[in-house]
Tab-separated table of C-alpha atoms in Angstrom:
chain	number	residue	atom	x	y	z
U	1497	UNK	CA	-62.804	-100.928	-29.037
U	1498	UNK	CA	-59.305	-101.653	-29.065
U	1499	UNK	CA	-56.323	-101.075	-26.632
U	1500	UNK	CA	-52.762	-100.316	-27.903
U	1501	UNK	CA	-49.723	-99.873	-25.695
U	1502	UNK	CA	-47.181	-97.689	-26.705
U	1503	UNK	CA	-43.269	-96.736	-26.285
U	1504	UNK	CA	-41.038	-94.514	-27.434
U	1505	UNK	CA	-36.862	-93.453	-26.538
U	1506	UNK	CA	-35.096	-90.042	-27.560
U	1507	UNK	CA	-32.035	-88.586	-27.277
U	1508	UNK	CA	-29.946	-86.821	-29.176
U	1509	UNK	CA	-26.931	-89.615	-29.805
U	1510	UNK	CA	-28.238	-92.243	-32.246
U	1511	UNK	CA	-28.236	-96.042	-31.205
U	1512	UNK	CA	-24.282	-97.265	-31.032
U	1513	UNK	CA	-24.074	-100.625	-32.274
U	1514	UNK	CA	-23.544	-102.324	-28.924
U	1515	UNK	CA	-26.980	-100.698	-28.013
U	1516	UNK	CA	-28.520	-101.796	-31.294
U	1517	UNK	CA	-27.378	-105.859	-30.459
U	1518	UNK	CA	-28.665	-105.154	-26.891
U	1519	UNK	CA	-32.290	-104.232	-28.322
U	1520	UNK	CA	-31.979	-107.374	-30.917
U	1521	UNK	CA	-31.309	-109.637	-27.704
U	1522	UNK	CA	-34.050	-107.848	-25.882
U	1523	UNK	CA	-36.802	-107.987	-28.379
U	1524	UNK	CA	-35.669	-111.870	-29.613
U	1525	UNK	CA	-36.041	-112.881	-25.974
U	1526	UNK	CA	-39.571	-111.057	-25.936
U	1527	UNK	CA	-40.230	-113.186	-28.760
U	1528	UNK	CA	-38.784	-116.590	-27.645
U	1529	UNK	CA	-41.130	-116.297	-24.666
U	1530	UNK	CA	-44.329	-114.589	-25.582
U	1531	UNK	CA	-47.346	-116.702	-24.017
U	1532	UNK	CA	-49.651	-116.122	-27.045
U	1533	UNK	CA	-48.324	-116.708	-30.589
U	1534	UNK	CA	-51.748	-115.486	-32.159
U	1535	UNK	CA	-51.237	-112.442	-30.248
U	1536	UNK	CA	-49.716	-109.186	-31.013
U	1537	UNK	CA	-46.655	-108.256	-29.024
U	1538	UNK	CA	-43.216	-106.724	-28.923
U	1539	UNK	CA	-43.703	-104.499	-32.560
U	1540	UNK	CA	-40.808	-102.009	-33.101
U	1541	UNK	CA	-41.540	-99.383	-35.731
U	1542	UNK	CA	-38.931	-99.291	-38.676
U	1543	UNK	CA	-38.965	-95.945	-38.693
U	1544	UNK	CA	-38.845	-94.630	-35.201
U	1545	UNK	CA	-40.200	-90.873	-35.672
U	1546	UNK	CA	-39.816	-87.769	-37.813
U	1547	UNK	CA	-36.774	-86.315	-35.968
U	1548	UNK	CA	-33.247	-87.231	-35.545
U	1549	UNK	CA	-33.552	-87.279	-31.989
U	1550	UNK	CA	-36.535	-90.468	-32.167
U	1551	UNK	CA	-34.436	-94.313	-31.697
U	1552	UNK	CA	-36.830	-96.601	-30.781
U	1553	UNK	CA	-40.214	-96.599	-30.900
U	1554	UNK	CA	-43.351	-98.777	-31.093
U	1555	UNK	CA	-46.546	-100.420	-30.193
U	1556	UNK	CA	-48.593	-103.619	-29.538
U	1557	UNK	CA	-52.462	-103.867	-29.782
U	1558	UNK	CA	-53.816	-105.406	-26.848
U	1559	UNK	CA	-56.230	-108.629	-27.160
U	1560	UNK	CA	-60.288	-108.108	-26.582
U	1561	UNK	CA	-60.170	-111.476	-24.183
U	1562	UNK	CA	-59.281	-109.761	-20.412
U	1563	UNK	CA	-57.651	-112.957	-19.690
U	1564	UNK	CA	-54.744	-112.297	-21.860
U	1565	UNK	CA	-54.582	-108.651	-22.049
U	1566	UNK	CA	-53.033	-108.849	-18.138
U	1567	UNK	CA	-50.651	-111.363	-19.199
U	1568	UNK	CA	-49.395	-109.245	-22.537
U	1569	UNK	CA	-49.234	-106.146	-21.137
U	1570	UNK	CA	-46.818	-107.278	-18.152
U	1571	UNK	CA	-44.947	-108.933	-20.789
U	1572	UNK	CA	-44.228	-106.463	-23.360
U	1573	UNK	CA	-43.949	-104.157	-20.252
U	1574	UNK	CA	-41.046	-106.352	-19.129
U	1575	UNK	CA	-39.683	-106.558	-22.842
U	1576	UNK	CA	-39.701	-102.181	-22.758
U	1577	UNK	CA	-38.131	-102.468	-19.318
U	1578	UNK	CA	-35.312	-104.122	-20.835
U	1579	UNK	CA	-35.438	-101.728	-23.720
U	1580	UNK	CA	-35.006	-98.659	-21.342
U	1581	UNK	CA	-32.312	-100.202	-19.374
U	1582	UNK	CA	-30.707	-100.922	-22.611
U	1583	UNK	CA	-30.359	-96.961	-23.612
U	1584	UNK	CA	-28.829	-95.007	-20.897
U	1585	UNK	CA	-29.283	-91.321	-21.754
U	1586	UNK	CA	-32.829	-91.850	-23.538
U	1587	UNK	CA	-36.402	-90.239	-22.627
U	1588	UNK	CA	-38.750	-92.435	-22.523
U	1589	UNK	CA	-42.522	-92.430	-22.973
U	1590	UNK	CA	-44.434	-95.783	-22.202
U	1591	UNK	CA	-48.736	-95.359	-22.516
U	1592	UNK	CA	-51.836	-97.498	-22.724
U	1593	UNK	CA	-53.666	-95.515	-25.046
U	1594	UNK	CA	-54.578	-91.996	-22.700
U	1595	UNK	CA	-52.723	-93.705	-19.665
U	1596	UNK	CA	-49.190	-93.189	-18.777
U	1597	UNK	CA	-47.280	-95.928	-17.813
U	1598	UNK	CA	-45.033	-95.228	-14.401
U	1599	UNK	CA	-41.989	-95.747	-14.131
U	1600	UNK	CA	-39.782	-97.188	-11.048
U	1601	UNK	CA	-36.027	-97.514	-11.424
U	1602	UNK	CA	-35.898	-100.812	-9.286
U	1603	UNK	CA	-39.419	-102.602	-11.071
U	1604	UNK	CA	-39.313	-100.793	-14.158
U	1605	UNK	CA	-42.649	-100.103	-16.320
U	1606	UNK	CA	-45.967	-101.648	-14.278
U	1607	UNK	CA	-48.827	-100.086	-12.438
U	1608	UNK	CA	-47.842	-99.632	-8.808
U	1609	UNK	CA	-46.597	-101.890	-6.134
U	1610	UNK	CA	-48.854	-104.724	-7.280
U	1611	UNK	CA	-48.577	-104.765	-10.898
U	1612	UNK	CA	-51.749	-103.811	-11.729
């Protein structure tokens, strides 16, 4: 059975081009450091949703090994942390699968005091 993170932004102005460069730096910074290259991470969706309000969205499948599901989902949590702070104005919606994903305005996304 497999695990999928997923995130999402909204708001009614579209991305401004500044915020567009600021998700580019974001996500190739993700990339630059992303402990498992035969992993799935950081995957932004093209298309972001059906309405005009949708401007960012996406998801990363989680591995099967438990030893580097921990490490991938603080990462690409870090990566959508960035994302968020990146988009004033937007509503966000971060979730493992059923699961929301808090959020805390000093840590960002993660699952309580101690991670997880």
């Amino acid at each position: 059975m497999s695990v999928s993170l997923y995130y999402s932004a909204r708001r009614p102005a579209p991305l401004t081009a500044a915020e567009s460069a600021a998700v580019e730096r974001v996500v190739t910074a993700h990339r630059a450091a992303f402990p498992y290259p035969d992993e799935e991470d950081l995957c932004l969706y093209a298309d972001p949703g059906d309405g005009p309000e949708d401007v960012l969205a996406g998801s990363t499948k989680l591995p099967a090994d438990p030893d580097r599901a921990l490490p991938v989902i603080t990462h690409v949590l870090d990566a959508v942390t960035g994302l968020r702070r990146a988009l004033p104005g937007a509503a966000w919606h971060v979730h493992l699968d059923d699961l929301d994903v808090p959020w805390d305005e000093d840590g960002g996304y993660g699952f309580g005091d101690d991670g997880f």
